[in-house]
XYZ file of C-alpha atoms in Angstrom:
781
model
C 92.678 36.976 -50.048
C 95.271 34.957 -51.803
C 92.747 32.462 -53.103
C 90.473 35.174 -54.435
C 93.355 36.822 -56.133
C 94.446 33.579 -57.763
C 90.865 32.944 -59.030
C 90.678 36.408 -60.557
C 94.036 35.927 -62.326
C 92.860 32.575 -63.773
C 89.575 33.993 -65.066
C 91.319 36.929 -66.635
C 93.818 34.669 -68.256
C 91.187 32.033 -69.519
C 89.802 32.642 -73.024
C 86.169 33.655 -73.170
C 85.267 30.842 -75.613
C 86.549 28.240 -73.274
C 84.479 29.728 -70.461
C 81.364 29.684 -72.643
C 82.031 26.046 -73.556
C 82.127 25.031 -69.905
C 79.054 27.023 -68.784
C 76.658 26.182 -71.689
C 75.975 22.481 -70.839
C 75.128 23.376 -67.280
C 72.747 26.075 -68.506
C 71.060 23.629 -70.939
C 70.618 21.077 -68.178
C 69.016 23.723 -66.017
C 66.644 24.765 -68.817
C 65.732 21.131 -69.584
C 65.012 20.461 -65.937
C 62.843 23.567 -65.674
C 60.836 22.717 -68.889
C 60.698 18.934 -68.321
C 56.917 18.700 -67.542
C 56.086 20.296 -70.882
C 58.319 18.622 -73.434
C 58.157 15.224 -71.693
C 54.353 15.393 -71.747
C 54.425 16.143 -75.468
C 56.755 13.217 -76.192
C 54.638 10.789 -74.122
C 51.400 12.013 -75.720
C 52.824 11.522 -79.188
C 53.947 7.995 -78.320
C 50.527 7.076 -76.900
C 48.674 8.464 -79.900
C 50.852 6.332 -82.138
C 49.361 3.361 -80.291
C 45.748 4.420 -80.912
C 45.087 6.415 -77.741
C 43.763 9.946 -77.725
C 45.429 12.024 -74.998
C 43.090 14.686 -73.638
C 45.341 15.862 -70.797
C 48.748 14.905 -69.411
C 50.324 16.947 -66.593
C 53.801 15.876 -65.327
C 55.888 16.973 -62.353
C 59.662 17.388 -62.320
C 61.546 14.125 -61.805
C 63.444 13.376 -58.652
C 66.206 10.925 -57.871
C 63.538 8.398 -56.669
C 60.891 8.726 -59.356
C 58.514 10.704 -61.572
C 55.092 12.064 -60.627
C 52.184 12.640 -63.051
C 49.440 14.836 -61.613
C 46.598 14.340 -64.115
C 46.131 11.929 -67.017
C 43.033 11.886 -69.304
C 43.148 9.337 -72.152
C 40.437 8.219 -74.626
C 40.651 4.693 -76.061
C 37.879 4.134 -78.617
C 34.702 4.656 -76.520
C 36.445 4.070 -73.191
C 37.866 6.924 -71.124
C 40.675 6.658 -68.540
C 41.273 9.409 -65.994
C 44.093 9.094 -63.445
C 45.316 11.346 -60.634
C 48.629 11.404 -58.765
C 50.413 8.671 -60.695
C 54.020 7.909 -59.710
C 56.792 5.948 -61.407
C 59.262 4.739 -58.747
C 62.803 3.846 -59.775
C 66.141 3.050 -58.222
C 69.530 4.406 -59.468
C 72.121 1.748 -60.166
C 74.570 4.412 -61.281
C 74.572 7.990 -62.395
C 73.317 7.029 -65.866
C 71.245 3.887 -65.123
C 67.817 3.710 -63.414
C 65.573 0.659 -62.855
C 61.771 0.949 -62.656
C 60.488 -0.567 -59.444
C 56.758 0.271 -59.297
C 53.814 2.173 -60.817
C 51.620 3.767 -58.180
C 48.320 5.588 -58.793
C 46.200 7.296 -56.194
C 43.035 7.150 -58.351
C 42.049 5.705 -61.730
C 38.581 6.238 -63.231
C 37.475 4.117 -66.211
C 34.315 5.093 -68.125
C 32.681 2.281 -70.107
C 30.719 3.077 -73.297
C 26.932 3.081 -73.201
C 24.527 1.358 -75.604
C 24.311 4.538 -77.699
C 28.055 4.575 -78.386
C 29.121 4.467 -81.991
C 30.588 1.330 -83.493
C 33.829 0.513 -81.636
C 36.926 1.988 -83.188
C 40.496 0.802 -82.726
C 41.144 -1.082 -79.500
C 44.152 -2.622 -77.792
C 44.433 -6.311 -76.984
C 47.273 -7.225 -74.605
C 49.176 -10.457 -74.968
C 49.279 -12.593 -71.792
C 53.097 -12.683 -71.920
C 53.097 -8.895 -71.559
C 52.772 -9.330 -67.790
C 56.241 -10.926 -67.779
C 57.829 -8.192 -69.906
C 56.554 -5.153 -68.048
C 59.449 -2.866 -67.028
C 58.285 -2.703 -63.394
C 57.718 -5.498 -60.900
C 54.855 -3.977 -58.967
C 51.862 -1.729 -59.750
C 49.085 -0.495 -57.521
C 45.930 1.577 -58.006
C 44.708 2.533 -54.569
C 41.286 3.740 -55.741
C 39.867 2.188 -58.922
C 36.475 3.397 -60.138
C 34.588 1.918 -63.103
C 31.631 3.976 -64.354
C 28.964 1.740 -65.892
C 26.657 2.968 -68.696
C 23.609 2.779 -66.402
C 25.092 5.304 -63.987
C 26.223 2.775 -61.393
C 29.790 2.716 -60.155
C 32.151 -0.059 -59.186
C 34.846 0.905 -56.673
C 37.876 -1.005 -55.517
C 41.563 -1.445 -56.172
C 44.016 -3.060 -58.592
C 47.398 -4.645 -57.963
C 50.141 -6.195 -60.074
C 52.708 -8.361 -58.360
C 54.780 -11.394 -59.351
C 53.464 -11.202 -62.937
C 49.857 -11.534 -61.692
C 47.118 -8.907 -62.103
C 44.529 -8.672 -59.338
C 41.267 -6.642 -59.343
C 38.874 -6.193 -56.420
C 35.691 -4.217 -57.177
C 32.468 -3.795 -55.253
C 29.109 -2.058 -55.358
C 26.993 -2.003 -52.225
C 27.425 -5.515 -50.806
C 28.620 -7.141 -54.014
C 32.202 -8.129 -54.716
C 33.861 -8.878 -58.038
C 37.345 -10.325 -57.717
C 39.419 -11.127 -60.830
C 42.996 -12.246 -61.392
C 45.058 -13.151 -64.453
C 48.631 -14.230 -65.016
C 51.143 -14.435 -67.849
C 49.856 -17.887 -68.885
C 46.493 -16.406 -69.877
C 44.498 -17.996 -67.041
C 41.676 -15.854 -65.698
C 39.856 -16.570 -62.466
C 36.938 -14.571 -61.180
C 34.518 -14.670 -58.271
C 31.329 -12.638 -58.181
C 29.179 -12.713 -55.114
C 28.112 -11.315 -51.773
C 30.200 -13.578 -49.596
C 32.219 -16.736 -50.051
C 29.090 -18.806 -49.438
C 27.145 -16.803 -52.024
C 29.441 -16.476 -55.005
C 29.808 -17.630 -58.620
C 33.233 -18.762 -59.806
C 34.503 -18.382 -63.388
C 37.651 -19.769 -64.921
C 38.924 -18.990 -68.430
C 41.960 -19.379 -70.639
C 42.735 -16.704 -73.213
C 45.430 -15.858 -75.719
C 46.068 -13.167 -78.299
C 48.559 -12.825 -81.101
C 48.840 -11.020 -84.399
C 45.919 -12.270 -86.440
C 43.874 -14.211 -83.905
C 42.599 -14.438 -80.362
C 40.853 -17.124 -78.321
C 38.858 -17.298 -75.100
C 37.598 -20.501 -73.477
C 35.519 -20.082 -70.331
C 33.361 -22.291 -68.127
C 31.224 -21.406 -65.163
C 29.177 -23.330 -62.603
C 26.117 -21.250 -61.814
C 23.902 -21.391 -58.752
C 20.755 -19.598 -59.910
C 19.610 -18.811 -56.375
C 22.814 -16.811 -55.904
C 22.536 -15.300 -59.397
C 19.001 -14.124 -58.605
C 20.194 -12.426 -55.441
C 23.159 -10.800 -57.192
C 21.015 -9.471 -60.033
C 18.396 -8.284 -57.582
C 20.960 -6.249 -55.644
C 22.390 -4.959 -58.911
C 18.929 -3.777 -59.887
C 18.031 -6.472 -62.449
C 15.817 -9.064 -60.693
C 14.837 -12.078 -62.790
C 11.100 -12.364 -63.380
C 11.593 -16.121 -63.780
C 12.578 -17.267 -60.320
C 15.196 -19.790 -61.375
C 16.800 -22.044 -58.830
C 19.222 -24.918 -58.772
C 22.557 -24.907 -60.581
C 24.098 -25.643 -63.948
C 27.099 -25.167 -66.176
C 27.821 -22.794 -69.063
C 30.724 -23.318 -71.475
C 31.873 -20.574 -73.860
C 34.409 -20.838 -76.696
C 35.146 -17.505 -78.358
C 37.496 -16.967 -81.306
C 38.596 -13.419 -82.105
C 40.395 -13.187 -85.459
C 42.267 -9.874 -85.241
C 43.300 -8.347 -88.545
C 45.929 -5.890 -87.356
C 49.631 -5.262 -87.097
C 51.736 -5.721 -84.005
C 52.638 -2.582 -82.098
C 55.367 -3.698 -79.735
C 53.647 -5.616 -76.941
C 50.106 -4.636 -78.013
C 47.916 -5.577 -80.958
C 46.191 -2.534 -82.391
C 43.025 -3.647 -84.210
C 39.826 -2.279 -85.667
C 36.435 -3.878 -85.068
C 36.843 -7.403 -86.356
C 35.078 -10.736 -86.487
C 34.048 -12.344 -83.216
C 33.092 -16.012 -83.449
C 31.692 -17.779 -80.418
C 30.818 -21.404 -79.805
C 28.290 -21.388 -76.985
C 27.230 -24.562 -75.226
C 24.778 -24.515 -72.322
C 24.174 -27.945 -70.838
C 22.551 -29.725 -67.922
C 20.926 -26.853 -66.077
C 19.246 -28.753 -63.289
C 16.283 -28.378 -60.921
C 13.983 -25.616 -62.246
C 15.968 -25.052 -65.459
C 17.112 -27.779 -67.806
C 18.384 -26.406 -71.088
C 20.541 -27.360 -74.027
C 21.807 -24.686 -76.390
C 24.687 -25.165 -78.805
C 25.739 -23.148 -81.808
C 28.162 -20.677 -83.328
C 27.790 -16.915 -83.024
C 29.771 -14.730 -85.416
C 30.157 -10.952 -85.301
C 31.791 -8.552 -87.716
C 31.544 -4.772 -87.708
C 28.111 -4.621 -86.121
C 26.675 -7.579 -88.007
C 26.260 -11.062 -86.589
C 24.721 -14.485 -87.105
C 23.783 -17.475 -84.978
C 23.996 -20.979 -86.460
C 22.450 -23.889 -84.575
C 24.575 -26.952 -83.945
C 21.551 -28.898 -82.749
C 17.975 -28.066 -81.679
C 17.916 -25.852 -78.612
C 16.061 -27.324 -75.663
C 14.531 -25.190 -72.939
C 12.994 -26.419 -69.682
C 11.565 -24.135 -66.995
C 9.984 -25.226 -63.722
C 10.386 -28.483 -61.865
C 11.160 -31.075 -64.576
C 9.837 -28.627 -67.146
C 6.402 -28.080 -65.603
C 6.274 -24.414 -66.645
C 7.744 -24.733 -70.140
C 9.219 -27.489 -72.256
C 10.201 -26.514 -75.800
C 12.642 -27.213 -78.634
C 13.880 -24.568 -81.104
C 15.097 -25.535 -84.568
C 15.977 -23.539 -87.647
C 18.671 -22.096 -89.866
C 21.036 -19.247 -89.027
C 19.708 -16.100 -87.337
C 21.119 -12.827 -88.696
C 21.679 -9.621 -86.695
C 22.608 -6.060 -87.653
C 23.633 -3.766 -84.781
C 25.071 -0.844 -86.745
C 22.139 1.583 -86.317
C 18.881 0.401 -84.761
C 19.575 -3.264 -84.005
C 17.743 -5.729 -86.264
C 17.582 -9.503 -85.779
C 16.363 -11.495 -88.789
C 14.645 -14.837 -88.165
C 14.760 -17.262 -91.099
C 11.782 -18.953 -92.719
C 11.339 -22.462 -91.395
C 12.460 -21.637 -87.856
C 10.236 -23.575 -85.449
C 9.341 -23.530 -81.769
C 7.945 -26.895 -80.689
C 6.372 -26.522 -77.249
C 5.719 -29.801 -75.465
C 4.143 -28.090 -72.453
C 3.352 -24.544 -71.333
C 1.800 -23.422 -68.026
C 0.775 -19.772 -67.662
C -1.381 -18.279 -64.950
C -2.559 -21.730 -63.924
C -3.534 -22.483 -67.531
C -1.947 -25.662 -68.845
C -1.484 -25.891 -72.626
C -0.353 -29.187 -74.196
C 1.946 -29.559 -77.181
C 1.800 -27.082 -80.037
C 4.224 -25.809 -82.687
C 4.959 -22.407 -84.198
C 6.770 -22.303 -87.555
C 7.803 -19.185 -89.437
C 6.542 -19.476 -93.002
C 8.579 -16.490 -94.111
C 11.534 -14.522 -92.816
C 10.733 -12.148 -89.948
C 12.546 -9.378 -88.144
C 13.048 -8.175 -84.560
C 13.920 -4.462 -84.415
C 15.313 -2.672 -81.343
C 15.410 1.094 -80.862
C 15.740 3.715 -78.130
C 12.077 4.106 -77.201
C 10.798 0.754 -78.409
C 12.982 -1.930 -76.933
C 11.559 -4.515 -79.324
C 9.548 -4.346 -82.537
C 8.870 -7.445 -84.585
C 6.865 -8.631 -87.556
C 6.160 -12.356 -87.478
C 4.549 -14.539 -90.119
C 3.995 -17.990 -88.640
C 2.006 -21.211 -88.732
C 0.707 -22.417 -85.372
C -0.449 -26.017 -84.911
C -2.520 -26.810 -81.824
C -3.290 -30.535 -81.319
C -6.709 -32.112 -81.215
C -6.790 -31.968 -77.431
C -7.015 -28.184 -77.734
C -9.917 -26.685 -79.691
C -10.453 -29.773 -81.856
C -7.125 -29.322 -83.608
C -7.147 -25.661 -84.549
C -4.665 -24.863 -87.311
C -3.412 -21.283 -87.625
C -1.844 -20.352 -90.959
C -0.413 -17.148 -92.423
C -0.414 -15.456 -89.031
C 1.285 -12.053 -89.411
C 1.733 -9.871 -86.353
C 3.703 -6.932 -85.028
C 5.078 -6.836 -81.475
C 6.348 -3.661 -79.816
C 7.948 -3.584 -76.370
C 8.336 -0.110 -74.876
C 11.203 0.764 -72.565
C 12.775 3.713 -70.841
C 16.451 3.227 -70.190
C 16.737 -0.263 -68.726
C 13.137 -0.471 -67.497
C 10.484 -2.160 -69.612
C 7.311 -0.066 -69.402
C 4.893 -1.963 -71.634
C 4.169 -2.865 -75.199
C 1.720 -3.574 -77.985
C 0.755 -6.588 -80.083
C -1.015 -6.098 -83.407
C -2.096 -9.132 -85.456
C -2.533 -7.886 -89.008
C -3.887 -11.177 -90.363
C -4.362 -14.714 -89.175
C -6.236 -17.669 -90.657
C -7.623 -20.434 -88.462
C -9.004 -23.768 -89.580
C -11.142 -25.457 -86.967
C -13.559 -28.359 -87.316
C -13.832 -27.874 -91.068
C -14.426 -24.122 -90.815
C -12.058 -21.325 -91.821
C -11.787 -18.055 -89.934
C -9.837 -15.067 -91.239
C -8.876 -12.776 -88.357
C -7.401 -9.323 -88.855
C -6.676 -6.132 -86.966
C -6.462 -7.787 -83.548
C -4.642 -5.639 -80.998
C -3.494 -5.707 -77.400
C -1.425 -3.303 -75.313
C -0.032 -3.600 -71.801
C 1.876 -1.770 -69.090
C 4.324 -3.255 -66.598
C 4.279 -2.233 -62.937
C 6.459 -4.305 -60.639
C 5.399 -7.922 -61.064
C 2.048 -6.988 -62.649
C 1.098 -6.645 -66.323
C -2.080 -4.663 -67.045
C -3.407 -4.425 -70.566
C -6.329 -4.060 -72.922
C -7.382 -5.898 -76.084
C -9.813 -5.684 -79.007
C -10.915 -8.401 -81.403
C -10.956 -6.619 -84.784
C -12.416 -8.360 -87.841
C -13.547 -11.954 -88.414
C -13.998 -12.975 -92.072
C -14.052 -9.300 -92.975
C -16.806 -8.428 -90.467
C -15.970 -6.056 -87.635
C -16.556 -7.633 -84.201
C -16.528 -4.859 -81.589
C -15.434 -7.132 -78.731
C -12.883 -5.590 -76.389
C -11.692 -5.857 -72.836
C -8.875 -5.697 -70.327
C -6.473 -8.221 -68.850
C -3.893 -8.472 -66.108
C -1.246 -10.958 -65.027
C 0.291 -10.998 -61.542
C 3.526 -12.967 -61.826
C 4.188 -13.017 -58.079
C 0.984 -14.949 -57.396
C 0.542 -16.641 -60.796
C -2.825 -14.993 -61.429
C -4.424 -14.177 -64.779
C -7.600 -12.094 -65.307
C -9.340 -11.362 -68.609
C -12.376 -9.074 -68.834
C -14.462 -8.809 -72.009
C -17.248 -6.608 -73.379
C -19.336 -7.230 -76.497
C -21.616 -4.250 -77.232
C -24.987 -4.866 -78.832
C -24.110 -6.633 -82.087
C -26.172 -8.156 -84.872
C -25.804 -11.941 -84.812
C -25.401 -11.869 -88.569
C -21.990 -10.272 -87.866
C -21.200 -13.111 -85.467
C -22.221 -15.827 -87.890
C -18.633 -16.801 -88.734
C -17.728 -17.412 -85.099
C -20.986 -19.218 -84.337
C -20.644 -21.457 -87.396
C -17.054 -22.337 -86.497
C -17.575 -23.094 -82.800
C -21.271 -23.973 -82.345
C -22.563 -25.432 -85.604
C -21.287 -28.883 -84.640
C -23.817 -28.725 -81.798
C -26.631 -27.922 -84.229
C -27.038 -24.226 -83.391
C -27.331 -21.601 -86.131
C -28.250 -17.942 -85.695
C -29.894 -15.943 -88.474
C -31.169 -12.688 -86.992
C -31.315 -10.653 -83.783
C -28.782 -8.949 -81.531
C -26.760 -9.889 -78.480
C -24.451 -8.209 -76.023
C -22.237 -9.646 -73.300
C -19.669 -8.819 -70.654
C -17.787 -10.807 -68.084
C -14.476 -11.893 -66.609
C -12.301 -15.006 -66.587
C -10.009 -15.433 -63.591
C -7.312 -18.089 -63.249
C -4.926 -18.649 -60.336
C -2.707 -21.723 -60.188
C -5.027 -24.644 -60.980
C -8.194 -22.813 -59.910
C -10.337 -20.840 -62.337
C -13.519 -18.760 -62.259
C -15.695 -17.280 -65.002
C -18.586 -14.912 -64.619
C -20.569 -12.912 -67.107
C -23.842 -11.552 -68.361
C -25.540 -12.132 -71.732
C -28.467 -10.256 -73.202
C -30.192 -11.280 -76.437
C -32.934 -9.530 -78.359
C -35.257 -11.113 -80.940
C -32.985 -14.002 -81.826
C -34.037 -16.125 -84.758
C -32.385 -19.284 -86.021
C -32.490 -23.040 -85.690
C -31.367 -25.748 -83.292
C -30.842 -29.179 -84.807
C -32.809 -28.065 -87.860
C -35.809 -26.928 -85.784
C -36.578 -23.220 -86.032
C -36.833 -20.831 -83.099
C -37.659 -17.134 -83.169
C -38.156 -14.018 -81.079
C -35.911 -15.224 -78.243
C -35.025 -12.370 -75.882
C -33.216 -13.186 -72.670
C -31.070 -11.726 -69.917
C -28.960 -14.196 -68.018
C -25.826 -14.272 -65.903
C -23.519 -17.023 -64.723
C -20.759 -17.695 -62.243
C -18.651 -20.780 -62.887
C -15.764 -22.359 -61.023
C -13.793 -25.522 -61.582
C -16.540 -27.878 -60.309
C -19.587 -25.668 -59.778
C -21.832 -23.247 -61.648
C -24.619 -20.791 -60.810
C -26.907 -19.738 -63.669
C -29.471 -16.970 -63.282
C -32.057 -16.339 -66.000
C -33.385 -12.938 -65.041
C -35.871 -12.885 -67.872
C -36.437 -14.952 -70.980
C -39.115 -14.515 -73.595
C -39.451 -16.698 -76.664
C -41.963 -16.544 -79.480
C -41.179 -20.118 -80.561
C -38.844 -22.813 -79.245
C -38.260 -26.107 -81.037
C -38.817 -29.529 -79.541
C -41.074 -32.612 -79.679
C -43.814 -30.341 -78.307
C -43.393 -26.820 -79.704
C -43.325 -24.060 -77.079
C -44.623 -20.560 -77.759
C -44.740 -17.297 -75.824
C -42.362 -18.491 -73.115
C -41.818 -16.204 -70.129
C -39.575 -17.493 -67.371
C -37.234 -16.586 -64.529
C -35.009 -19.130 -62.839
C -31.805 -19.678 -60.891
C -29.882 -22.932 -60.557
C -26.741 -24.236 -58.884
C -24.832 -27.291 -60.054
C -21.777 -29.123 -58.789
C -19.722 -31.597 -60.811
C -22.462 -31.602 -63.452
C -25.290 -32.458 -61.016
C -28.138 -30.097 -60.174
C -27.932 -28.917 -56.572
C -30.561 -26.182 -56.372
C -33.281 -24.844 -58.673
C -35.458 -21.826 -58.011
C -38.194 -20.804 -60.525
C -40.313 -17.912 -59.238
C -42.479 -18.034 -62.353
C -42.535 -19.831 -65.688
C -45.336 -19.969 -68.234
C -45.692 -20.797 -71.922
C -48.214 -21.820 -74.535
C -48.285 -25.225 -76.162
C -50.852 -27.410 -77.940
C -53.333 -24.516 -77.938
C -53.295 -24.120 -74.161
C -51.273 -22.572 -71.352
C -48.839 -24.270 -68.988
C -47.384 -22.502 -65.943
C -45.700 -23.047 -62.592
C -44.919 -20.768 -59.651
C -42.524 -20.843 -56.709
C -40.676 -23.944 -57.815
C -37.895 -24.720 -55.346
C -35.623 -27.741 -55.631
C -32.855 -28.521 -53.151
C -30.940 -31.784 -53.435
C -30.273 -31.698 -49.706
C -33.996 -32.139 -49.080
C -35.633 -35.579 -49.506
C -38.777 -34.092 -51.120
C -39.185 -31.022 -53.307
C -42.860 -30.859 -54.378
C -44.259 -28.347 -56.876
C -47.257 -28.193 -59.211
C -47.476 -27.573 -62.958
C -50.853 -26.192 -64.026
C -52.392 -26.940 -67.446
C -55.209 -24.908 -68.984
C -57.022 -25.498 -72.273
C -54.788 -28.085 -74.013
C -56.304 -28.768 -77.433
C -56.939 -32.500 -77.783
C -56.876 -32.193 -81.590
C -53.291 -30.868 -81.489
C -52.279 -33.452 -78.935
C -53.571 -36.248 -81.172
C -51.954 -34.675 -84.226
C -48.554 -35.039 -82.569
C -48.795 -38.797 -82.884
C -49.321 -38.552 -86.647
C -51.658 -41.512 -86.277
C -53.406 -42.406 -89.547
C -57.211 -42.159 -89.370
C -57.356 -40.627 -85.841
C -59.030 -37.279 -85.130
C -60.279 -35.747 -81.883
C -61.490 -32.514 -80.363
C -61.926 -30.981 -76.933
C -60.011 -29.091 -74.238
C -58.101 -30.442 -71.240
C -57.414 -28.778 -67.887
C -55.571 -30.115 -64.899
C -52.540 -30.107 -62.672
C -49.436 -32.254 -62.389
C -48.006 -32.620 -58.836
C -44.260 -33.186 -59.298
C -41.716 -34.136 -56.657
C -37.950 -33.896 -57.143
C -36.298 -36.514 -54.986
C -32.760 -37.792 -54.592
C -33.154 -40.343 -57.405
C -34.994 -38.052 -59.838
C -38.355 -36.575 -60.795
C -41.693 -38.145 -59.769
C -45.241 -37.394 -60.949
C -47.784 -38.517 -58.368
C -51.500 -38.649 -59.257
C -51.514 -35.971 -61.877
C -55.013 -35.314 -63.243
C -56.374 -33.991 -66.531
C -60.025 -33.671 -67.432
C -61.991 -32.476 -70.403
C -63.877 -29.220 -70.329
C -67.640 -29.324 -70.748
C -69.334 -30.160 -73.085
C -66.593 -32.630 -74.010
C -65.522 -33.513 -77.533
C -65.418 -36.073 -80.316
C -63.060 -38.974 -81.085
C -63.121 -40.430 -84.566
C -60.845 -43.350 -85.403
C -61.204 -45.008 -88.771
C -58.360 -47.410 -88.207
C -55.773 -48.591 -90.685
C -55.971 -51.554 -93.073
C -53.912 -53.538 -90.594
C -56.152 -52.822 -87.588
C -59.278 -53.484 -89.669
C -57.912 -56.903 -90.657
C -57.336 -57.581 -86.966
C -60.960 -56.608 -86.260
C -62.157 -59.269 -88.669
C -60.501 -61.913 -86.480
C -60.910 -60.318 -83.021
C -64.352 -59.342 -81.693
C -62.928 -56.950 -79.093
C -60.918 -55.052 -81.660
C -63.930 -54.855 -83.993
C -66.145 -53.526 -81.153
C -63.576 -50.862 -80.209
C -63.282 -49.756 -83.807
C -67.070 -49.511 -84.134
C -67.389 -47.416 -80.925
C -64.483 -45.075 -81.742
C -65.585 -44.456 -85.293
C -67.723 -41.550 -84.000
C -67.435 -41.385 -80.199
C -68.808 -38.263 -78.558
C -67.613 -38.018 -74.997
C -69.006 -35.832 -72.239
C -66.310 -36.796 -69.738
C -62.619 -37.560 -70.061
C -60.468 -38.007 -66.964
C -56.799 -38.922 -67.106
C -54.699 -39.902 -64.104
C -50.939 -39.873 -64.688
C -47.969 -41.234 -62.700
C -44.291 -41.053 -63.628
C -41.104 -42.430 -62.065
C -37.434 -41.571 -62.792
C -36.899 -44.826 -64.694
C -38.988 -43.323 -67.510
C -42.146 -45.268 -66.774
C -45.375 -43.343 -67.507
C -48.676 -44.880 -66.380
C -51.967 -43.448 -67.631
C -55.472 -44.356 -66.496
C -58.030 -42.944 -68.952
C -61.772 -42.838 -68.227
C -64.158 -41.948 -71.085
C -67.937 -41.498 -70.835
C -70.053 -40.741 -73.911
C -71.929 -42.323 -76.794
C -71.814 -43.130 -80.501
C -75.053 -42.117 -82.280
C -74.535 -44.948 -84.766
C -73.781 -47.667 -82.223
C -76.247 -49.383 -79.860
C -78.894 -46.764 -80.561
C -76.712 -44.086 -78.986
C -76.779 -45.560 -75.480
C -74.131 -44.219 -73.032
C -70.822 -46.046 -73.146
C -68.093 -45.995 -70.473
C -64.509 -46.896 -71.418
C -61.534 -47.449 -69.044
C -58.050 -47.687 -70.550
C -54.766 -48.460 -68.803
C -51.653 -47.364 -70.730
C -48.029 -47.785 -69.653
C -45.270 -46.218 -71.737
C -41.633 -45.320 -71.513
C -41.771 -41.539 -71.728
C -38.303 -40.936 -73.291
C -39.137 -43.492 -75.987
C -42.545 -41.888 -76.483
C -40.993 -38.453 -76.943
C -38.546 -39.882 -79.456
C -41.455 -41.448 -81.301
C -43.211 -38.089 -81.401
C -40.154 -36.719 -83.114
C -39.980 -39.451 -85.754
C -43.736 -39.988 -86.243
C -45.593 -43.131 -87.281
C -44.050 -45.313 -84.555
C -47.202 -45.640 -82.440
C -49.063 -47.395 -85.276
C -46.379 -50.088 -85.370
C -46.438 -50.394 -81.581
C -50.256 -50.830 -81.572
C -50.016 -53.502 -84.243
C -47.323 -55.303 -82.260
C -49.325 -55.299 -79.045
C -52.703 -56.245 -80.597
C -51.010 -58.920 -82.634
C -49.451 -60.324 -79.480
C -52.803 -60.446 -77.739
């Protein structure tokens, strides 16, 4: 009671102003403590925004004697977003007015990385390495760290800071990415599945007001890289293996002012010296140059020709790339500009089992590669392509302008299109102007399926088209083609360029074709069908006409099967002209040698008569393959006219048969017989001045000339034998009379003639050679 009374007396006696002065500070402290989360959040947000961060949300709890809790933090930095939950600052009190930060603890931190559609990067923060030493706390920990990638994937892990060293451990599925950095600017990273399957990276970086620098080197095992990318969802189509080294020097000039321990900068120039060397085993490459980047625009300048090798010792691809700087613009739809004069020199290229020797592609004017959302790649190229003599007799492609489109959806390539607007080819002295060539394709797994069309050749539309496919997993290429019925006059440019050197020219008629070419590794197969109708033209300056045929073929690397289902020809050229040919045949060959021949029926007209054969079967496995050629009504006058012998005329008709036998060493004719039809014919030989001079000296020659001046035969029998060495032996028996010689008594003549048939046929082509041969032989006798 006494104490209460004393307190009441003191309060009554104390002035009211003094009481208010004592109570007010305690009331203000109470109000500040109650409103702390609000005004402290405003102060912190303002400070962060001064450093280039946009604060979306910041929720604080009331401080305690041991620390400060922040419930939710949502911060935007350029195109990156940071969201944190349950963040705590832990401190220790040295005295009533002094606290020391001990640790920064976060239950969860989510970082969202910008996607490819993000706008050009705005201001960003670059920490100095020494910042790790000057942080106000000794330890930091993020128990759950989540990084959201632009493709929708997520990396999860944790982050720790201790002893001035930052440590990150992230993983997705079975992959691990471990990174650490310290105050000296040394960065070490390991990316892999396990210690035995990992790629190590070491780098040294620094940043200060006005400049930055990063130097990194990495030893790569491509087998591990393939597996990592495969699990990440980006398998390499080129199955690289072996190992190599990549060195990167990057300079980052930063034009910005210092903001305490951070450098606040806008998008600036990035300059990179990239050097890829000594990639061994299946990849051996050399690439060195400087890459510069400034506000969405960049350029690549070569230090030396780039060298690329794929496959064991470059068996798949060996190429060098030379040229001036390459320009890039990434501000809207990315555009890469290739300079005129840039060249790709390919020493070797193997695709789908097809081996292509050295060739070169040079850009004869600047070209562009354009990237967009739907079309991953679009390019217009104007190039010169040189293919050496070993390929296509040195074809030279000039002024080749094309457009390439590659279609994508997100990160997946779906297909594309290639359109060649114009291309000029010089081959074997001929010029071809190609235009409007097109091809499109779709990608499914490891398989490309596409279609193509030829377009125009020298201004003439060629309606050839087809489909193609490439199976990368089994190195298999297929090309199918279709040529609808087309006038050969429209194909004249192609025929002249590729076939005229062989003496073939087409003038009229139509043809159509279809088929397929199949290549796998070093094996290839081609099959097709060709149909011609009323072809007219010339072969080695000898005319042919009305050739209609239907044939098919099946070819492999060392063998071929040809089937002529039907062929009809009004006229075929040769030493002995052939008319009205009708034939069906099928043959097999291996390594250029005939293995099997089957001719159900073949007949034609020649020398005024008919020649035909049936059921001809030849098999090289059999020792004998006999068949008979039948001859009906050969006109002796036309046969004699072939020799172009001066002063020789004859008449009559010959019938007979020629028994042929195809043996292992070639074709034999055994006892072939020809005989004249009744009533026979006439032989008149006036001789030449040379033979008549011989007759003045030789009684036998004079007698023969007298008899043959007007010899009327009733019988003519010819026996013929032929061997594969070209030897033709003829035994000719004539029976008749000369009304002006020996009172017209019957005369019998027997002649033995031996000739080399190939030489005889050549003489029939040149004409006049038999006369010289007769003079030589009679003169020798």
